[in-house]
XYZ file of C-alpha atoms in Angstrom:
245
model
C 0.000 0.000 0.000
C 1.101 3.553 -0.748
C 0.513 6.629 1.373
C 0.054 10.059 -0.167
C 1.200 12.858 2.126
C -0.336 16.218 1.263
C 2.372 18.877 1.542
C 1.620 21.301 -1.289
C -0.201 24.098 0.538
C 1.158 27.585 1.114
C 0.396 27.683 4.848
C -1.070 31.172 4.640
C -2.392 31.103 8.213
C 1.169 30.629 9.452
C 2.633 33.669 7.736
C 5.125 35.293 8.033
C 6.920 32.068 9.053
C 5.802 30.266 5.902
C 7.019 33.060 3.655
C 10.371 31.269 3.772
C 9.646 27.731 5.019
C 6.866 25.411 3.790
C 4.596 24.323 6.624
C 5.684 20.634 6.553
C 9.276 21.775 7.141
C 8.582 23.883 10.238
C 11.053 22.823 12.947
C 9.421 20.980 15.817
C 11.555 19.620 18.652
C 14.583 19.009 16.480
C 12.914 17.681 13.339
C 10.642 18.985 10.574
C 6.932 18.693 11.310
C 6.362 16.225 8.484
C 9.008 13.860 9.824
C 6.819 13.407 12.905
C 3.951 12.631 10.517
C 6.054 10.042 8.708
C 7.092 7.938 11.721
C 3.706 6.446 12.675
C 3.072 5.523 9.040
C 6.368 3.663 8.849
C 5.619 2.001 12.194
C 2.429 0.476 10.773
C 4.367 -1.063 7.893
C 4.000 1.440 5.051
C 7.214 1.753 3.045
C 6.089 3.415 -0.192
C 5.178 7.087 -0.117
C 4.157 9.827 -2.515
C 4.547 13.386 -1.270
C 2.437 16.019 -3.016
C 4.482 19.214 -3.194
C 4.230 22.621 -4.794
C 5.046 25.673 -2.649
C 8.795 25.766 -1.807
C 8.909 22.137 -2.916
C 12.697 22.019 -3.164
C 13.066 22.344 0.623
C 10.928 19.256 1.189
C 12.594 17.248 -1.579
C 16.101 18.192 -0.420
C 15.424 17.035 3.132
C 13.419 13.850 2.556
C 15.106 12.820 -0.691
C 14.134 9.331 -1.839
C 13.546 8.156 1.720
C 16.758 6.171 2.222
C 17.351 7.645 5.691
C 14.152 6.017 6.931
C 14.393 2.808 4.903
C 11.431 3.720 2.695
C 10.809 4.814 -0.890
C 9.546 8.340 -1.566
C 8.294 9.699 -4.882
C 7.077 13.231 -5.472
C 4.031 14.615 -7.223
C 4.759 18.234 -8.057
C 2.741 21.062 -9.564
C 3.317 24.766 -10.034
C 0.371 25.609 -7.725
C -1.523 23.699 -5.025
C -4.464 21.782 -6.502
C -6.712 21.047 -3.494
C -6.881 17.676 -1.734
C -8.696 15.911 -4.541
C -6.645 17.734 -7.137
C -3.424 16.498 -5.537
C -4.776 12.944 -5.578
C -5.565 13.341 -9.269
C -2.126 14.817 -9.963
C -0.471 11.828 -8.251
C -2.722 9.218 -9.873
C -0.024 7.584 -12.017
C 2.176 7.022 -8.958
C -0.710 5.843 -6.794
C -1.941 3.334 -9.364
C 1.385 1.510 -9.525
C 0.270 -0.744 -6.652
C -2.854 -2.859 -6.313
C -5.418 -2.097 -3.662
C -6.349 1.093 -1.835
C -4.087 3.950 -0.814
C -3.887 6.134 2.264
C -4.053 9.941 2.215
C -2.790 11.975 5.180
C -2.060 15.673 5.756
C 1.574 16.676 6.096
C 0.830 19.104 8.914
C -1.093 16.961 11.408
C 0.425 14.873 14.191
C -2.054 12.097 14.834
C -2.338 9.169 17.241
C -4.382 7.183 14.765
C -3.959 3.419 14.478
C -3.338 3.338 10.725
C -3.169 -0.444 10.572
C -6.582 -0.764 12.174
C -7.903 1.937 9.834
C -6.651 0.008 6.803
C -8.135 -3.257 8.101
C -11.461 -1.479 8.617
C -11.410 -0.249 5.023
C -10.579 -3.664 3.632
C -13.385 -5.160 5.690
C -16.250 -3.076 4.311
C -15.155 -3.142 0.651
C -16.357 0.378 -0.105
C -14.410 3.022 -2.051
C -13.899 5.557 0.765
C -13.099 5.535 4.466
C -12.775 8.760 6.455
C -10.976 8.707 9.819
C -12.878 10.522 12.560
C -11.807 11.330 16.095
C -14.361 11.610 18.869
C -11.888 13.716 20.833
C -12.147 17.356 19.815
C -12.412 20.308 22.173
C -13.949 23.553 20.998
C -11.795 26.650 21.379
C -14.705 28.688 22.739
C -17.074 28.347 25.646
C -20.656 27.139 25.238
C -23.732 27.742 27.358
C -27.270 26.596 27.915
C -29.621 29.589 28.056
C -33.261 29.371 29.068
C -36.275 31.210 27.695
C -35.581 34.125 30.068
C -32.052 34.532 28.674
C -30.534 33.225 31.896
C -27.402 31.095 31.654
C -28.087 27.709 33.239
C -24.806 26.014 32.365
C -21.476 27.173 31.027
C -18.711 24.984 29.665
C -15.276 26.321 28.774
C -13.854 24.577 25.689
C -16.049 21.490 25.936
C -15.660 18.304 23.964
C -17.712 18.615 20.790
C -19.062 15.050 21.268
C -19.317 14.574 17.518
C -16.950 12.762 15.147
C -14.436 15.184 13.629
C -12.338 14.380 10.581
C -8.625 14.384 11.350
C -7.752 14.525 7.639
C -6.834 10.899 6.952
C -8.595 8.923 4.220
C -8.354 5.467 2.687
C -9.432 5.455 -0.948
C -9.465 2.969 -3.760
C -8.956 3.697 -7.420
C -12.656 4.260 -8.063
C -12.110 7.757 -6.661
C -10.228 8.918 -9.767
C -13.262 8.821 -12.048
C -15.205 10.933 -9.562
C -12.417 13.524 -9.324
C -12.087 13.683 -13.102
C -15.676 14.981 -13.386
C -14.581 18.193 -11.643
C -11.965 19.022 -14.296
C -9.009 18.986 -11.862
C -6.541 20.019 -14.572
C -8.102 23.490 -14.629
C -9.229 24.209 -11.073
C -8.637 23.317 -7.439
C -10.793 20.407 -6.310
C -11.337 19.585 -2.651
C -12.115 16.128 -1.300
C -14.532 16.761 1.596
C -16.342 19.787 0.133
C -16.460 18.834 -3.574
C -16.093 15.074 -4.005
C -17.752 13.666 -0.898
C -21.071 15.549 -1.260
C -21.298 14.350 -4.862
C -20.614 10.758 -3.815
C -23.370 10.900 -1.222
C -25.732 12.470 -3.729
C -25.038 9.613 -6.135
C -25.539 6.990 -3.430
C -21.874 5.958 -3.231
C -21.089 4.792 0.319
C -18.580 6.661 2.471
C -17.566 4.776 5.609
C -16.499 6.461 8.823
C -13.834 4.981 11.071
C -14.426 6.616 14.474
C -12.121 6.162 17.436
C -11.117 8.184 20.500
C -7.649 9.382 19.499
C -5.910 12.748 19.922
C -4.560 14.779 17.004
C -2.828 18.104 16.547
C -3.423 20.153 13.395
C -0.585 22.674 13.058
C -2.631 25.093 11.006
C -2.171 28.388 12.794
C 0.520 30.301 14.641
C -0.933 29.541 18.087
C -1.183 25.803 17.249
C 2.473 25.755 16.296
C 3.622 27.831 19.256
C 1.737 25.630 21.726
C 3.694 22.585 20.508
C 6.993 24.467 20.545
C 6.493 25.447 24.182
C 6.082 21.870 25.378
C 8.836 20.444 27.557
C 10.534 17.330 26.273
C 8.515 15.250 28.737
C 5.273 16.824 27.535
C 6.261 16.501 23.888
C 7.110 12.841 24.437
C 3.403 12.244 25.068
C 2.655 13.546 21.573
C 5.655 12.908 19.338
C 6.987 9.389 18.571
C 10.412 9.846 20.149
C 11.172 6.142 20.056
C 10.872 5.886 16.279
């Protein structure tokens, strides 16, 4: 099985840092962010990777090379501009179709305690074209309240758990997905997976399966997300990052 790591975005919410460094290469406790993403995938037995790159691609390619340092094989799917999640899958289709069976798609900016092997087994078990990984552990960044008909606050919760499955950005797809992406003309426009492709699949009656487990994940999408990880002590970071890999 191959894994496609999405690393083509410009990281606009992390500017000005990402004016000079692509988000997957942001230093995090001695290593680039995307290296921490890579370790759990290798640990579950994946050895063949495609990295989708575009913005400041040479920095990513120069560091990760062909993957020899980690005992894996890395190919690159490169475009002049980011193409959206589905667009990057389409762009990498020739590399992804070199192996039989489904492929895994993960973001290059999210540290995730997801059991990828169990996710893949789940996908193989249902036989459908799409599996989306959901975490039941997601805390809102704002407080919520229960307010009665007299506008009196009866209960207040600061940053509560959402108590709904939240996508952590990992997908298992089989090759049937390419024909669906092609309908959106990905050569000429950005095409997203969850907002463009998935609604169309549901409209057409194509099943999308959800793998839901209680696992933590950290999306390094904004300055405060990144800074919160940087400020962790080594002991605290060891609870998040796979130091033993």
